[in-house]
CSV table of C-alpha atoms in Angstrom, one decimal:
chain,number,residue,atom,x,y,z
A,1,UNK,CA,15.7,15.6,43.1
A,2,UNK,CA,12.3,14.1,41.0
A,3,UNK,CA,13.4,10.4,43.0
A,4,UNK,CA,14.5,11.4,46.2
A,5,UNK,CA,12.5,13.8,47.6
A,6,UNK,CA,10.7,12.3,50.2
A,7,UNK,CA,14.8,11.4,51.9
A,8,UNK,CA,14.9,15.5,51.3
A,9,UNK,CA,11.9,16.0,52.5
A,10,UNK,CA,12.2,14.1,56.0
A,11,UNK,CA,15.4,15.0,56.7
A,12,UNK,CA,14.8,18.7,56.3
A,13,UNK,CA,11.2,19.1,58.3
A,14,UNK,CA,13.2,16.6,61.2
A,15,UNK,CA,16.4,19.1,61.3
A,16,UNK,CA,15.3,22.0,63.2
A,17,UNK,CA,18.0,24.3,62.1
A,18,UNK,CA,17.4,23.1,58.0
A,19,UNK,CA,14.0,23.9,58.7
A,20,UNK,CA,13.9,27.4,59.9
A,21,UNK,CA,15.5,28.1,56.3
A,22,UNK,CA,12.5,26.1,54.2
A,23,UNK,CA,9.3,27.7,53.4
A,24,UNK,CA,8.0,25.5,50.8
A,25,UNK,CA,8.6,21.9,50.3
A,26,UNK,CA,7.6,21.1,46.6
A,27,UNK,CA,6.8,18.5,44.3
A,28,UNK,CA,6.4,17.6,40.7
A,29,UNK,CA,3.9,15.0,38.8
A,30,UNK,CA,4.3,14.4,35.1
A,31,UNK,CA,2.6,11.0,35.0
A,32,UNK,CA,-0.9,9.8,34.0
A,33,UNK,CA,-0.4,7.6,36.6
A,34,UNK,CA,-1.0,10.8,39.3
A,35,UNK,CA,-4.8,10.6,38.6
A,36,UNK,CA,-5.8,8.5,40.7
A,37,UNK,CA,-2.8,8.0,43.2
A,38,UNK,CA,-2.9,8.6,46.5
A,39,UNK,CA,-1.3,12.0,47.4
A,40,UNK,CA,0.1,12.0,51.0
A,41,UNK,CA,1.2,15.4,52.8
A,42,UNK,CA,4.9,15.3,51.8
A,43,UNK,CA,5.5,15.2,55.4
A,44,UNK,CA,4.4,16.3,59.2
A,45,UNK,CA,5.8,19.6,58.6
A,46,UNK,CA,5.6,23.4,60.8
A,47,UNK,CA,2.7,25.4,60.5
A,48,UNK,CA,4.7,28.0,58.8
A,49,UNK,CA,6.1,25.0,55.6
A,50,UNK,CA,4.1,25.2,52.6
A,51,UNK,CA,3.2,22.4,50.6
A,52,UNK,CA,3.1,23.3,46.6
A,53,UNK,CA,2.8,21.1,43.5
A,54,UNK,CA,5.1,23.2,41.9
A,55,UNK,CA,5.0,21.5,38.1
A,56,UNK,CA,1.6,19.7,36.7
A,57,UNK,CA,1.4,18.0,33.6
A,58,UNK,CA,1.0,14.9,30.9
A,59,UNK,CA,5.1,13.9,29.2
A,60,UNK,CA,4.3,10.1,28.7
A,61,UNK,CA,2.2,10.4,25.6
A,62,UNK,CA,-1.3,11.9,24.8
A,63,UNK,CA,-4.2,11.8,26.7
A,64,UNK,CA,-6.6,13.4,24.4
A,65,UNK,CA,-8.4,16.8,25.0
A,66,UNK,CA,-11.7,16.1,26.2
A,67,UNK,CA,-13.5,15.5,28.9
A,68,UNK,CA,-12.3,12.7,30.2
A,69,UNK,CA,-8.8,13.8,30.4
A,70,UNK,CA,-9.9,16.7,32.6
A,71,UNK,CA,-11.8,14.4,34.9
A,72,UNK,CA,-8.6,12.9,35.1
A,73,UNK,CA,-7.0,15.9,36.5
A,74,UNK,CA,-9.8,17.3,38.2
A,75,UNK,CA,-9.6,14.4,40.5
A,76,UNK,CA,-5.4,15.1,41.0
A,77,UNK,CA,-6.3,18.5,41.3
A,78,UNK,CA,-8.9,17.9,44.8
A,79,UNK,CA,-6.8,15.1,45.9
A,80,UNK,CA,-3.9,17.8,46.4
A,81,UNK,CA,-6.3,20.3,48.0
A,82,UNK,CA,-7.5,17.7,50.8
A,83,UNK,CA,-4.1,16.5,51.4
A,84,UNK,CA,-2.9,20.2,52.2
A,85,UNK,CA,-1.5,21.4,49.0
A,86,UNK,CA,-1.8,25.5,49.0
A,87,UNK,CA,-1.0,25.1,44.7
A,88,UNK,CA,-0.7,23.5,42.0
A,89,UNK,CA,0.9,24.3,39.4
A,90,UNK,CA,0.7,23.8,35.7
A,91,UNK,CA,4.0,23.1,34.1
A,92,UNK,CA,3.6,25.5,31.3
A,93,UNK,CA,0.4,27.6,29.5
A,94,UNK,CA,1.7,27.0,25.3
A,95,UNK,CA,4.5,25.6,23.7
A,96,UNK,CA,4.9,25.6,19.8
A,97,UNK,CA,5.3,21.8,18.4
A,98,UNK,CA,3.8,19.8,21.3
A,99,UNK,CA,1.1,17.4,20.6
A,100,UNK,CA,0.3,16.1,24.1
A,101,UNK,CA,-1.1,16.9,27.4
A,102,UNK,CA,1.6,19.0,28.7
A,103,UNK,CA,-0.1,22.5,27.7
A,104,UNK,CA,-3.1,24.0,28.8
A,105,UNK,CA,-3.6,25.9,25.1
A,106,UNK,CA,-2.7,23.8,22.1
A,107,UNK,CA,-1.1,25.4,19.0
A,108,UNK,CA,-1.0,24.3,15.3
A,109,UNK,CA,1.3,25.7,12.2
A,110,UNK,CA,0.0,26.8,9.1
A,111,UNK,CA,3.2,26.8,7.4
A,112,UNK,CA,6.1,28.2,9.8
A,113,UNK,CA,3.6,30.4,11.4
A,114,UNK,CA,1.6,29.4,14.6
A,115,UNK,CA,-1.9,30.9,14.2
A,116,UNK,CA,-3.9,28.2,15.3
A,117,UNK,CA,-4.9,28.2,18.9
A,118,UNK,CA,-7.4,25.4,20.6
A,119,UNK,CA,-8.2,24.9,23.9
A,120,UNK,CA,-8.5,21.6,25.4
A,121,UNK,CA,-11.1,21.1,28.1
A,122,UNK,CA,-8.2,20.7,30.8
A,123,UNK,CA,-8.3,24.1,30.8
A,124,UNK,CA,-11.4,25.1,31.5
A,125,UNK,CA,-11.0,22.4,34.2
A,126,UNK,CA,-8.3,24.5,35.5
A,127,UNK,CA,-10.2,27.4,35.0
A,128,UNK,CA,-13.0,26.3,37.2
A,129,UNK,CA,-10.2,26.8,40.5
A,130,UNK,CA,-8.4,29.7,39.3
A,131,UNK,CA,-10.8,31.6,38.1
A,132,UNK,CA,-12.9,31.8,41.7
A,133,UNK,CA,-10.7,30.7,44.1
A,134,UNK,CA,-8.4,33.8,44.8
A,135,UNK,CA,-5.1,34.2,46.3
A,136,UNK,CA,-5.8,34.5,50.3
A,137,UNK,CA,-8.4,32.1,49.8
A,138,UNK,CA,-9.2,29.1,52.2
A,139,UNK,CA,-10.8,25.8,52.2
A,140,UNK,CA,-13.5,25.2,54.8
A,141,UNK,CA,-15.2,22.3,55.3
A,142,UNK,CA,-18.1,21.3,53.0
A,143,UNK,CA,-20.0,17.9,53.2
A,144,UNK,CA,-19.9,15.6,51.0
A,145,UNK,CA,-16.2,15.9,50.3
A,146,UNK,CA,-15.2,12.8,48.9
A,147,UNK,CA,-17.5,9.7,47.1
A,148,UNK,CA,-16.9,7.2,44.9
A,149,UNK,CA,-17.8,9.6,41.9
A,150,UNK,CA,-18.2,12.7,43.2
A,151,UNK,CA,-15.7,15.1,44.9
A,152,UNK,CA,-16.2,18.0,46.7
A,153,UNK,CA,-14.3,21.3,47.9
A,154,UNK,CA,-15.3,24.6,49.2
A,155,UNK,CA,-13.2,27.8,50.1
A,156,UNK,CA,-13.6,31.1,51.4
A,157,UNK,CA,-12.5,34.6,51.1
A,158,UNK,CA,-13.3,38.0,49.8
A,159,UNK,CA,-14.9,39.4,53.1
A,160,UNK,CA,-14.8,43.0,52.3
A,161,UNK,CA,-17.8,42.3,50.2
A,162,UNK,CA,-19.9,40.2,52.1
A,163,UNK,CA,-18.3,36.1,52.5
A,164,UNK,CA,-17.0,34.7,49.3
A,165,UNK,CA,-17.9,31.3,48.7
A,166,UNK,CA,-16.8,28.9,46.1
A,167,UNK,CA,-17.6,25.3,45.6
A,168,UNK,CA,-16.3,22.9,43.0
A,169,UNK,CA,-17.8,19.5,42.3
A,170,UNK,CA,-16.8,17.4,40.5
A,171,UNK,CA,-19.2,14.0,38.7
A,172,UNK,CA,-17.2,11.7,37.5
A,173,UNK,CA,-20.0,9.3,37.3
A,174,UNK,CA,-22.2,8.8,34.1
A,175,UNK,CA,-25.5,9.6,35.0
A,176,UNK,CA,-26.2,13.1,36.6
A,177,UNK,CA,-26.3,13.1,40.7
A,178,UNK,CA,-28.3,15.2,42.8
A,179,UNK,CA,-25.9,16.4,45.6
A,180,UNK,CA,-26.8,18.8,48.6
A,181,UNK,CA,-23.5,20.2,49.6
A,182,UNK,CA,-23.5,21.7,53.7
A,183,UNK,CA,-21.4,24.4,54.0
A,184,UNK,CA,-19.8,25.3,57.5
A,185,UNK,CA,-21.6,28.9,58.4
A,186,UNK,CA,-23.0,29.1,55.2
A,187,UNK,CA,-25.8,32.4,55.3
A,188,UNK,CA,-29.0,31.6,53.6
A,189,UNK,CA,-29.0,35.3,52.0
A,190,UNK,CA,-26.3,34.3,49.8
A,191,UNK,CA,-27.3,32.9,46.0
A,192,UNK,CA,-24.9,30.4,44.0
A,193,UNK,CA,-24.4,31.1,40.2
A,194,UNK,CA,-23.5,28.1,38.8
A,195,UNK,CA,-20.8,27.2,35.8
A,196,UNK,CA,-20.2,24.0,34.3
A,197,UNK,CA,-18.0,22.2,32.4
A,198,UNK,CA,-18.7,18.6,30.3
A,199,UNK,CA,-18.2,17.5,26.7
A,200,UNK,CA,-20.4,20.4,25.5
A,201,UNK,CA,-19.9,23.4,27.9
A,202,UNK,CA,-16.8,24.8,28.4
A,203,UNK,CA,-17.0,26.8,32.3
A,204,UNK,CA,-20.8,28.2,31.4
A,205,UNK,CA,-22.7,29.7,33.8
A,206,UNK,CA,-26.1,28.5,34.4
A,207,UNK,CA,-29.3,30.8,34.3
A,208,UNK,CA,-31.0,29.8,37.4
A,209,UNK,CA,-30.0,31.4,40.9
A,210,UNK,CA,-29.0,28.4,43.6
A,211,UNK,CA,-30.3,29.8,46.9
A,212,UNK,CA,-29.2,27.6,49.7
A,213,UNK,CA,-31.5,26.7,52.9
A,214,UNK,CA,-30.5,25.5,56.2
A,215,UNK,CA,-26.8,26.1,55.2
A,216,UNK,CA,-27.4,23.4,52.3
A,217,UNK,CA,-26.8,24.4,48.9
A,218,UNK,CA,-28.6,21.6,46.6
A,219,UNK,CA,-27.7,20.9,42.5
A,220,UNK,CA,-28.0,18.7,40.1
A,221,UNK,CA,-24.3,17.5,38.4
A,222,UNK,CA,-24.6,17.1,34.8
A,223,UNK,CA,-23.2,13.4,34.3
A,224,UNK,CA,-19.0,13.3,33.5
A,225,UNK,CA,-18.9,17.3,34.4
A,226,UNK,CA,-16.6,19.6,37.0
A,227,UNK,CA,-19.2,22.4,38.2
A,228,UNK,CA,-18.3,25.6,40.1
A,229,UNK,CA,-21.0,27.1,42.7
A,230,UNK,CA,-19.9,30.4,43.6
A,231,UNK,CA,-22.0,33.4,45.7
A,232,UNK,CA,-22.7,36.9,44.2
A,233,UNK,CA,-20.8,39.1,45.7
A,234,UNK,CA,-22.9,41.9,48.1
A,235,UNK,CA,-23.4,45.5,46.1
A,236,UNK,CA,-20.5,48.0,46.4
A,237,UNK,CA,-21.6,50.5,49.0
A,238,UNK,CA,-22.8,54.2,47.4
A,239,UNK,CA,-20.3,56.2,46.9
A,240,UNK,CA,-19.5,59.3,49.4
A,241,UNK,CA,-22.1,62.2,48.7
């Protein structure tokens, strides 16, 4: 039910019997309007109850492609993270005929074939999660995590290859912000390639190493930009002789 689930939602996670047959309460945002809302946990739920946004996208009119727009969901995106949300969802990759911000890859005719293929800076904004931030995955607590402008996440995982981390900032501020991000046990052995996205770079990575000190990682945010620090995984042990 899109209008009624937080009714559902209680009433389930408050039965005890209902409960032990949920494993994911889900919601859906279609709106601009869930930019910059609040987002609540969907309720005090079990350990065990997952929270998913289960379909993301724009069905109220166009948004434009740029950079702005993917600020826009950039910001949704974290708010879900901190809240508890394990995903989120995009409602669909491509669909022929639409002209508005509910695809992640835009198509265009030429004639009655569909050959044209552009890619809106949403999702290299989506990219920026998905491509570092693996399944198994979890957040762990990074400092700054929230500003006026600037929004912060960090997540761990990989550990068969030394500690994985990934951090994703994001600036939504018009001048470029020095940040120095603390990262809960971060190792000072690890280095931090860096990847950006703004209105000219679309999720690339930067030359210079990041090597953190103290368990700070420090960078500079390209103004209006989402930026992904993420350490080199260790070398592959040699192979048995």
């Amino acid at each position: 039910n899109w209008f009624g689930e937080s009714d559902f939602d209680g009433a389930i996670v408050n039965d005890s019997a209902a409960a032990a047959y949920v494993g994911v309460l889900a919601n859906h945002g279609y709106t601009r309007s869930v930019f910059d809302s609040p987002v609540e946990p969907l309720e005090p739920r079990p350990a065990s109850m997952r929270q998913w946004m289960t379909e993301v996208c724009e069905l109220s009119g166009s948004l434009g492609t740029g950079i702005y727009d993917a600020l826009g969901w950039a910001r949704n995106l974290h708010r879900h993270v901190m809240s508890g949300t394990q995903a989120w969802i995009w409602w669909y990759v491509s669909k022929p005929g639409q002209s508005f911000g509910s695809e992640l890859i835009t198509q265009t005719y030429r004639g009655n074939v569909s050959n044209f293929w552009t890619l809106p800076t949403r999702f290299w904004m989506f990219g920026h999660y998905s491509r570092f931030v693996r399944p198994g995955y979890v957040r762990v607590d990074a400092t700054p995590d929230n500003s006026s402008n600037v929004f912060v996440s960090a997540y761990s995982g990989d550990e068969s290859r030394g500690r994985q981390i990934v951090v994703i900032a994001t600036n939504n501020a018009s001048q470029e912000v020095a940040l120095d991000i603390s990262i809960l046990d971060l190792d000072d052995a690890a280095n931090f390639t860096h990847y950006i996205t703004n209105a000219s770079m679309s999720m690339e990575p930067q030359l210079a190493l990041l090597k953190p000190i103290g368990g700070v990682v420090s960078v500079l945010l390209p103004p209006l930009s989402i930026s992904t620090l993420v350490t080199i995984p260790a070398p592959l042990p040699p192979a048995p002789a």
